[in-house]
């Protein structure tokens, strides 16, 4: 998949994750540790190190090469990484779907970054990856993320009990989907 970089706000570019991002990404996760804690799985300490991020990036880029994952980062003009958005578990055939996940740095919230990135990813998923559908899940109280999804045309599916292990517990989640096109899948 060839993915073109593009601006999602003044001075912020959405682009493919790269191996050289390990330092900037570990710094971003350290800076945003408390901000992200309530919304993410418990992370081992290695997650917050450059070596840990390099290992994770290598694994993500292998999955990208295999067509199973699309990992993108938000890069600020000063080289900081201020968010990520990922199409996880890309499945073809009769499902032709993926699960999207994203976060934005605490000091960059409210600039429209998540909405712009999600809209761009939906376009890439439809036009470049050829997906029929994208699914998203939020914790019941994550009104910010629910607003982002609604703005980008995601519709609620329902509530799934104990759906994700977040911040140390199995949590109920609200599920959403956006249908991208209705063409027949390649079977
Ligand atoms: C949720 C999150 C991704 C939003 O990112 P963002 O770049 O600030 O979102 P946007 O600027 O695109 O906001 C889009 C809309 O959501 C609204 N919004 C954002 N955060 C909100 C909040 N906490 N409460 C209510 N509305 C919120 C904005 O006001 C905006 O609405 P508007 O256009 O009608 O004014 C960000 O707060 C974040 O990373 N949170 C922690 C991690 C997380 O929750 N990830 C998603 C897991 S499902």
JSON list of N, CA, C and O and ligand atoms in Angstrom, two decimals, residues 35-36 39 102-104 108-115 137-138 142-145 147-148 151, ligand 1:
[
{"chain": "A", "resi": 35, "resn": "UNK", "atom": "N", "xyz": [-2.42, 11.12, 30.51]},
{"chain": "A", "resi": 35, "resn": "UNK", "atom": "CA", "xyz": [-3.52, 11.48, 29.60]},
{"chain": "A", "resi": 35, "resn": "UNK", "atom": "C", "xyz": [-4.15, 10.23, 28.97]},
{"chain": "A", "resi": 35, "resn": "UNK", "atom": "O", "xyz": [-5.39, 10.13, 28.85]},
{"chain": "A", "resi": 36, "resn": "UNK", "atom": "N", "xyz": [-3.31, 9.27, 28.59]},
{"chain": "A", "resi": 36, "resn": "UNK", "atom": "CA", "xyz": [-3.83, 8.09, 27.86]},
{"chain": "A", "resi": 36, "resn": "UNK", "atom": "C", "xyz": [-4.23, 6.94, 28.79]},
{"chain": "A", "resi": 36, "resn": "UNK", "atom": "O", "xyz": [-4.99, 6.06, 28.38]},
{"chain": "A", "resi": 39, "resn": "UNK", "atom": "N", "xyz": [-7.70, 5.28, 28.92]},
{"chain": "A", "resi": 39, "resn": "UNK", "atom": "CA", "xyz": [-8.32, 4.84, 27.66]},
{"chain": "A", "resi": 39, "resn": "UNK", "atom": "C", "xyz": [-7.57, 3.70, 26.99]},
{"chain": "A", "resi": 39, "resn": "UNK", "atom": "O", "xyz": [-7.95, 3.25, 25.91]},
{"chain": "A", "resi": 102, "resn": "UNK", "atom": "N", "xyz": [-7.04, 5.42, 17.77]},
{"chain": "A", "resi": 102, "resn": "UNK", "atom": "CA", "xyz": [-6.31, 6.69, 17.64]},
{"chain": "A", "resi": 102, "resn": "UNK", "atom": "C", "xyz": [-6.17, 7.37, 18.99]},
{"chain": "A", "resi": 102, "resn": "UNK", "atom": "O", "xyz": [-6.89, 7.08, 19.93]},
{"chain": "A", "resi": 103, "resn": "UNK", "atom": "N", "xyz": [-5.19, 8.29, 19.06]},
{"chain": "A", "resi": 103, "resn": "UNK", "atom": "CA", "xyz": [-5.06, 9.18, 20.22]},
{"chain": "A", "resi": 103, "resn": "UNK", "atom": "C", "xyz": [-4.38, 10.46, 19.74]},
{"chain": "A", "resi": 103, "resn": "UNK", "atom": "O", "xyz": [-3.67, 10.47, 18.73]},
{"chain": "A", "resi": 104, "resn": "UNK", "atom": "N", "xyz": [-4.60, 11.53, 20.52]},
{"chain": "A", "resi": 104, "resn": "UNK", "atom": "CA", "xyz": [-4.01, 12.84, 20.24]},
{"chain": "A", "resi": 104, "resn": "UNK", "atom": "C", "xyz": [-3.34, 13.32, 21.53]},
{"chain": "A", "resi": 104, "resn": "UNK", "atom": "O", "xyz": [-3.89, 13.14, 22.63]},
{"chain": "A", "resi": 108, "resn": "UNK", "atom": "N", "xyz": [-2.48, 18.98, 22.23]},
{"chain": "A", "resi": 108, "resn": "UNK", "atom": "CA", "xyz": [-2.90, 19.21, 20.84]},
{"chain": "A", "resi": 108, "resn": "UNK", "atom": "C", "xyz": [-4.40, 18.94, 20.64]},
{"chain": "A", "resi": 108, "resn": "UNK", "atom": "O", "xyz": [-4.89, 18.96, 19.50]},
{"chain": "A", "resi": 109, "resn": "UNK", "atom": "N", "xyz": [-5.10, 18.65, 21.75]},
{"chain": "A", "resi": 109, "resn": "UNK", "atom": "CA", "xyz": [-6.52, 18.33, 21.63]},
{"chain": "A", "resi": 109, "resn": "UNK", "atom": "C", "xyz": [-7.32, 19.58, 21.24]},
{"chain": "A", "resi": 109, "resn": "UNK", "atom": "O", "xyz": [-6.89, 20.71, 21.48]},
{"chain": "A", "resi": 110, "resn": "UNK", "atom": "N", "xyz": [-8.49, 19.35, 20.63]},
{"chain": "A", "resi": 110, "resn": "UNK", "atom": "CA", "xyz": [-9.39, 20.45, 20.30]},
{"chain": "A", "resi": 110, "resn": "UNK", "atom": "C", "xyz": [-9.00, 21.25, 19.07]},
{"chain": "A", "resi": 110, "resn": "UNK", "atom": "O", "xyz": [-9.56, 22.30, 18.82]},
{"chain": "A", "resi": 111, "resn": "UNK", "atom": "N", "xyz": [-8.06, 20.72, 18.27]},
{"chain": "A", "resi": 111, "resn": "UNK", "atom": "CA", "xyz": [-7.66, 21.41, 17.04]},
{"chain": "A", "resi": 111, "resn": "UNK", "atom": "C", "xyz": [-8.24, 20.72, 15.81]},
{"chain": "A", "resi": 111, "resn": "UNK", "atom": "O", "xyz": [-7.88, 21.04, 14.68]},
{"chain": "A", "resi": 112, "resn": "UNK", "atom": "N", "xyz": [-9.05, 19.68, 16.04]},
{"chain": "A", "resi": 112, "resn": "UNK", "atom": "CA", "xyz": [-9.61, 18.95, 14.90]},
{"chain": "A", "resi": 112, "resn": "UNK", "atom": "C", "xyz": [-8.70, 17.87, 14.35]},
{"chain": "A", "resi": 112, "resn": "UNK", "atom": "O", "xyz": [-8.98, 17.30, 13.28]},
{"chain": "A", "resi": 113, "resn": "UNK", "atom": "N", "xyz": [-7.60, 17.54, 15.07]},
{"chain": "A", "resi": 113, "resn": "UNK", "atom": "CA", "xyz": [-6.64, 16.56, 14.53]},
{"chain": "A", "resi": 113, "resn": "UNK", "atom": "C", "xyz": [-7.26, 15.17, 14.37]},
{"chain": "A", "resi": 113, "resn": "UNK", "atom": "O", "xyz": [-7.11, 14.53, 13.33]},
{"chain": "A", "resi": 114, "resn": "UNK", "atom": "N", "xyz": [-7.96, 14.70, 15.42]},
{"chain": "A", "resi": 114, "resn": "UNK", "atom": "CA", "xyz": [-8.52, 13.35, 15.35]},
{"chain": "A", "resi": 114, "resn": "UNK", "atom": "C", "xyz": [-9.57, 13.27, 14.24]},
{"chain": "A", "resi": 114, "resn": "UNK", "atom": "O", "xyz": [-9.58, 12.30, 13.45]},
{"chain": "A", "resi": 115, "resn": "UNK", "atom": "N", "xyz": [-10.43, 14.28, 14.14]},
{"chain": "A", "resi": 115, "resn": "UNK", "atom": "CA", "xyz": [-11.48, 14.24, 13.10]},
{"chain": "A", "resi": 115, "resn": "UNK", "atom": "C", "xyz": [-10.86, 14.25, 11.70]},
{"chain": "A", "resi": 115, "resn": "UNK", "atom": "O", "xyz": [-11.28, 13.49, 10.83]},
{"chain": "A", "resi": 137, "resn": "UNK", "atom": "N", "xyz": [-14.41, 1.26, 18.64]},
{"chain": "A", "resi": 137, "resn": "UNK", "atom": "CA", "xyz": [-15.04, 1.06, 19.95]},
{"chain": "A", "resi": 137, "resn": "UNK", "atom": "C", "xyz": [-14.54, 2.13, 20.90]},
{"chain": "A", "resi": 137, "resn": "UNK", "atom": "O", "xyz": [-13.39, 2.55, 20.81]},
{"chain": "A", "resi": 138, "resn": "UNK", "atom": "N", "xyz": [-15.42, 2.59, 21.77]},
{"chain": "A", "resi": 138, "resn": "UNK", "atom": "CA", "xyz": [-15.02, 3.56, 22.79]},
{"chain": "A", "resi": 138, "resn": "UNK", "atom": "C", "xyz": [-15.55, 3.09, 24.14]},
{"chain": "A", "resi": 138, "resn": "UNK", "atom": "O", "xyz": [-16.59, 2.40, 24.20]},
{"chain": "A", "resi": 142, "resn": "UNK", "atom": "N", "xyz": [-16.42, 7.88, 27.00]},
{"chain": "A", "resi": 142, "resn": "UNK", "atom": "CA", "xyz": [-15.47, 8.62, 26.16]},
{"chain": "A", "resi": 142, "resn": "UNK", "atom": "C", "xyz": [-16.24, 9.49, 25.15]},
{"chain": "A", "resi": 142, "resn": "UNK", "atom": "O", "xyz": [-16.28, 9.23, 23.96]},
{"chain": "A", "resi": 143, "resn": "UNK", "atom": "N", "xyz": [-16.83, 10.58, 25.68]},
{"chain": "A", "resi": 143, "resn": "UNK", "atom": "CA", "xyz": [-17.68, 11.41, 24.83]},
{"chain": "A", "resi": 143, "resn": "UNK", "atom": "C", "xyz": [-16.87, 12.11, 23.74]},
{"chain": "A", "resi": 143, "resn": "UNK", "atom": "O", "xyz": [-17.39, 12.36, 22.65]},
{"chain": "A", "resi": 144, "resn": "UNK", "atom": "N", "xyz": [-15.58, 12.43, 24.03]},
{"chain": "A", "resi": 144, "resn": "UNK", "atom": "CA", "xyz": [-14.75, 13.07, 23.02]},
{"chain": "A", "resi": 144, "resn": "UNK", "atom": "C", "xyz": [-14.60, 12.19, 21.79]},
{"chain": "A", "resi": 144, "resn": "UNK", "atom": "O", "xyz": [-14.85, 12.61, 20.65]},
{"chain": "A", "resi": 145, "resn": "UNK", "atom": "N", "xyz": [-14.22, 10.93, 22.02]},
{"chain": "A", "resi": 145, "resn": "UNK", "atom": "CA", "xyz": [-14.04, 10.00, 20.89]},
{"chain": "A", "resi": 145, "resn": "UNK", "atom": "C", "xyz": [-15.37, 9.71, 20.19]},
{"chain": "A", "resi": 145, "resn": "UNK", "atom": "O", "xyz": [-15.43, 9.58, 18.96]},
{"chain": "A", "resi": 147, "resn": "UNK", "atom": "N", "xyz": [-17.79, 11.76, 19.84]},
{"chain": "A", "resi": 147, "resn": "UNK", "atom": "CA", "xyz": [-18.08, 12.94, 19.02]},
{"chain": "A", "resi": 147, "resn": "UNK", "atom": "C", "xyz": [-17.26, 12.90, 17.72]},
{"chain": "A", "resi": 147, "resn": "UNK", "atom": "O", "xyz": [-17.76, 13.21, 16.64]},
{"chain": "A", "resi": 148, "resn": "UNK", "atom": "N", "xyz": [-15.98, 12.51, 17.85]},
{"chain": "A", "resi": 148, "resn": "UNK", "atom": "CA", "xyz": [-15.12, 12.39, 16.66]},
{"chain": "A", "resi": 148, "resn": "UNK", "atom": "C", "xyz": [-15.74, 11.40, 15.67]},
{"chain": "A", "resi": 148, "resn": "UNK", "atom": "O", "xyz": [-15.84, 11.66, 14.47]},
{"chain": "A", "resi": 151, "resn": "UNK", "atom": "N", "xyz": [-18.92, 12.77, 14.01]},
{"chain": "A", "resi": 151, "resn": "UNK", "atom": "CA", "xyz": [-18.57, 13.78, 13.00]},
{"chain": "A", "resi": 151, "resn": "UNK", "atom": "C", "xyz": [-18.09, 13.13, 11.70]},
{"chain": "A", "resi": 151, "resn": "UNK", "atom": "O", "xyz": [-18.28, 13.67, 10.63]},
{"chain": "B", "resi": 1, "resn": "LIG", "atom": "C1", "xyz": [-10.69, 11.67, 21.89]},
{"chain": "B", "resi": 1, "resn": "LIG", "atom": "C2", "xyz": [-9.55, 12.40, 21.19]},
{"chain": "B", "resi": 1, "resn": "LIG", "atom": "C3", "xyz": [-8.92, 11.44, 20.17]},
{"chain": "B", "resi": 1, "resn": "LIG", "atom": "C4", "xyz": [-10.11, 13.65, 20.48]},
{"chain": "B", "resi": 1, "resn": "LIG", "atom": "O1", "xyz": [-9.06, 14.23, 19.72]},
{"chain": "B", "resi": 1, "resn": "LIG", "atom": "P1", "xyz": [-9.15, 15.75, 19.22]},
{"chain": "B", "resi": 1, "resn": "LIG", "atom": "O2", "xyz": [-8.13, 15.94, 18.16]},
{"chain": "B", "resi": 1, "resn": "LIG", "atom": "O3", "xyz": [-9.12, 16.67, 20.38]},
{"chain": "B", "resi": 1, "resn": "LIG", "atom": "O4", "xyz": [-10.62, 15.79, 18.59]},
{"chain": "B", "resi": 1, "resn": "LIG", "atom": "P2", "xyz": [-11.17, 16.89, 17.58]},
{"chain": "B", "resi": 1, "resn": "LIG", "atom": "O5", "xyz": [-10.46, 18.19, 17.84]},
{"chain": "B", "resi": 1, "resn": "LIG", "atom": "O6", "xyz": [-11.13, 16.34, 16.21]},
{"chain": "B", "resi": 1, "resn": "LIG", "atom": "O7", "xyz": [-12.67, 17.04, 18.13]},
{"chain": "B", "resi": 1, "resn": "LIG", "atom": "C5", "xyz": [-13.76, 16.62, 17.40]},
{"chain": "B", "resi": 1, "resn": "LIG", "atom": "C6", "xyz": [-15.03, 16.99, 18.12]},
{"chain": "B", "resi": 1, "resn": "LIG", "atom": "O8", "xyz": [-15.09, 16.30, 19.37]},
{"chain": "B", "resi": 1, "resn": "LIG", "atom": "C7", "xyz": [-15.30, 17.23, 20.42]},
{"chain": "B", "resi": 1, "resn": "LIG", "atom": "N1", "xyz": [-14.57, 16.76, 21.58]},
{"chain": "B", "resi": 1, "resn": "LIG", "atom": "C8", "xyz": [-13.26, 16.40, 21.65]},
{"chain": "B", "resi": 1, "resn": "LIG", "atom": "N2", "xyz": [-12.95, 16.01, 22.91]},
{"chain": "B", "resi": 1, "resn": "LIG", "atom": "C9", "xyz": [-14.08, 16.14, 23.64]},
{"chain": "B", "resi": 1, "resn": "LIG", "atom": "C10", "xyz": [-14.42, 15.88, 25.00]},
{"chain": "B", "resi": 1, "resn": "LIG", "atom": "N3", "xyz": [-13.50, 15.40, 25.85]},
{"chain": "B", "resi": 1, "resn": "LIG", "atom": "N4", "xyz": [-15.70, 16.09, 25.39]},
{"chain": "B", "resi": 1, "resn": "LIG", "atom": "C11", "xyz": [-16.64, 16.54, 24.53]},
{"chain": "B", "resi": 1, "resn": "LIG", "atom": "N5", "xyz": [-16.38, 16.80, 23.21]},
{"chain": "B", "resi": 1, "resn": "LIG", "atom": "C12", "xyz": [-15.12, 16.60, 22.79]},
{"chain": "B", "resi": 1, "resn": "LIG", "atom": "C13", "xyz": [-14.73, 18.54, 19.90]},
{"chain": "B", "resi": 1, "resn": "LIG", "atom": "O9", "xyz": [-15.30, 19.65, 20.56]},
{"chain": "B", "resi": 1, "resn": "LIG", "atom": "C14", "xyz": [-15.15, 18.46, 18.46]},
{"chain": "B", "resi": 1, "resn": "LIG", "atom": "O10", "xyz": [-16.51, 18.75, 18.32]},
{"chain": "B", "resi": 1, "resn": "LIG", "atom": "P3", "xyz": [-17.02, 19.98, 17.43]},
{"chain": "B", "resi": 1, "resn": "LIG", "atom": "O11", "xyz": [-16.31, 19.88, 16.11]},
{"chain": "B", "resi": 1, "resn": "LIG", "atom": "O12", "xyz": [-18.47, 19.77, 17.35]},
{"chain": "B", "resi": 1, "resn": "LIG", "atom": "O13", "xyz": [-16.60, 21.19, 18.21]},
{"chain": "B", "resi": 1, "resn": "LIG", "atom": "C15", "xyz": [-8.46, 12.87, 22.23]},
{"chain": "B", "resi": 1, "resn": "LIG", "atom": "O14", "xyz": [-9.10, 13.61, 23.23]},
{"chain": "B", "resi": 1, "resn": "LIG", "atom": "C16", "xyz": [-7.70, 11.73, 22.86]},
{"chain": "B", "resi": 1, "resn": "LIG", "atom": "O15", "xyz": [-6.68, 11.30, 22.32]},
{"chain": "B", "resi": 1, "resn": "LIG", "atom": "N6", "xyz": [-8.17, 11.24, 24.01]},
{"chain": "B", "resi": 1, "resn": "LIG", "atom": "C17", "xyz": [-7.46, 10.18, 24.74]},
{"chain": "B", "resi": 1, "resn": "LIG", "atom": "C18", "xyz": [-7.32, 8.87, 23.95]},
{"chain": "B", "resi": 1, "resn": "LIG", "atom": "C19", "xyz": [-8.64, 8.41, 23.36]},
{"chain": "B", "resi": 1, "resn": "LIG", "atom": "O16", "xyz": [-9.69, 8.59, 23.95]},
{"chain": "B", "resi": 1, "resn": "LIG", "atom": "N7", "xyz": [-8.55, 7.76, 22.18]},
{"chain": "B", "resi": 1, "resn": "LIG", "atom": "C20", "xyz": [-9.73, 7.20, 21.55]},
{"chain": "B", "resi": 1, "resn": "LIG", "atom": "C21", "xyz": [-10.05, 5.87, 22.11]},
{"chain": "B", "resi": 1, "resn": "LIG", "atom": "S1", "xyz": [-11.57, 5.25, 21.47]}
]
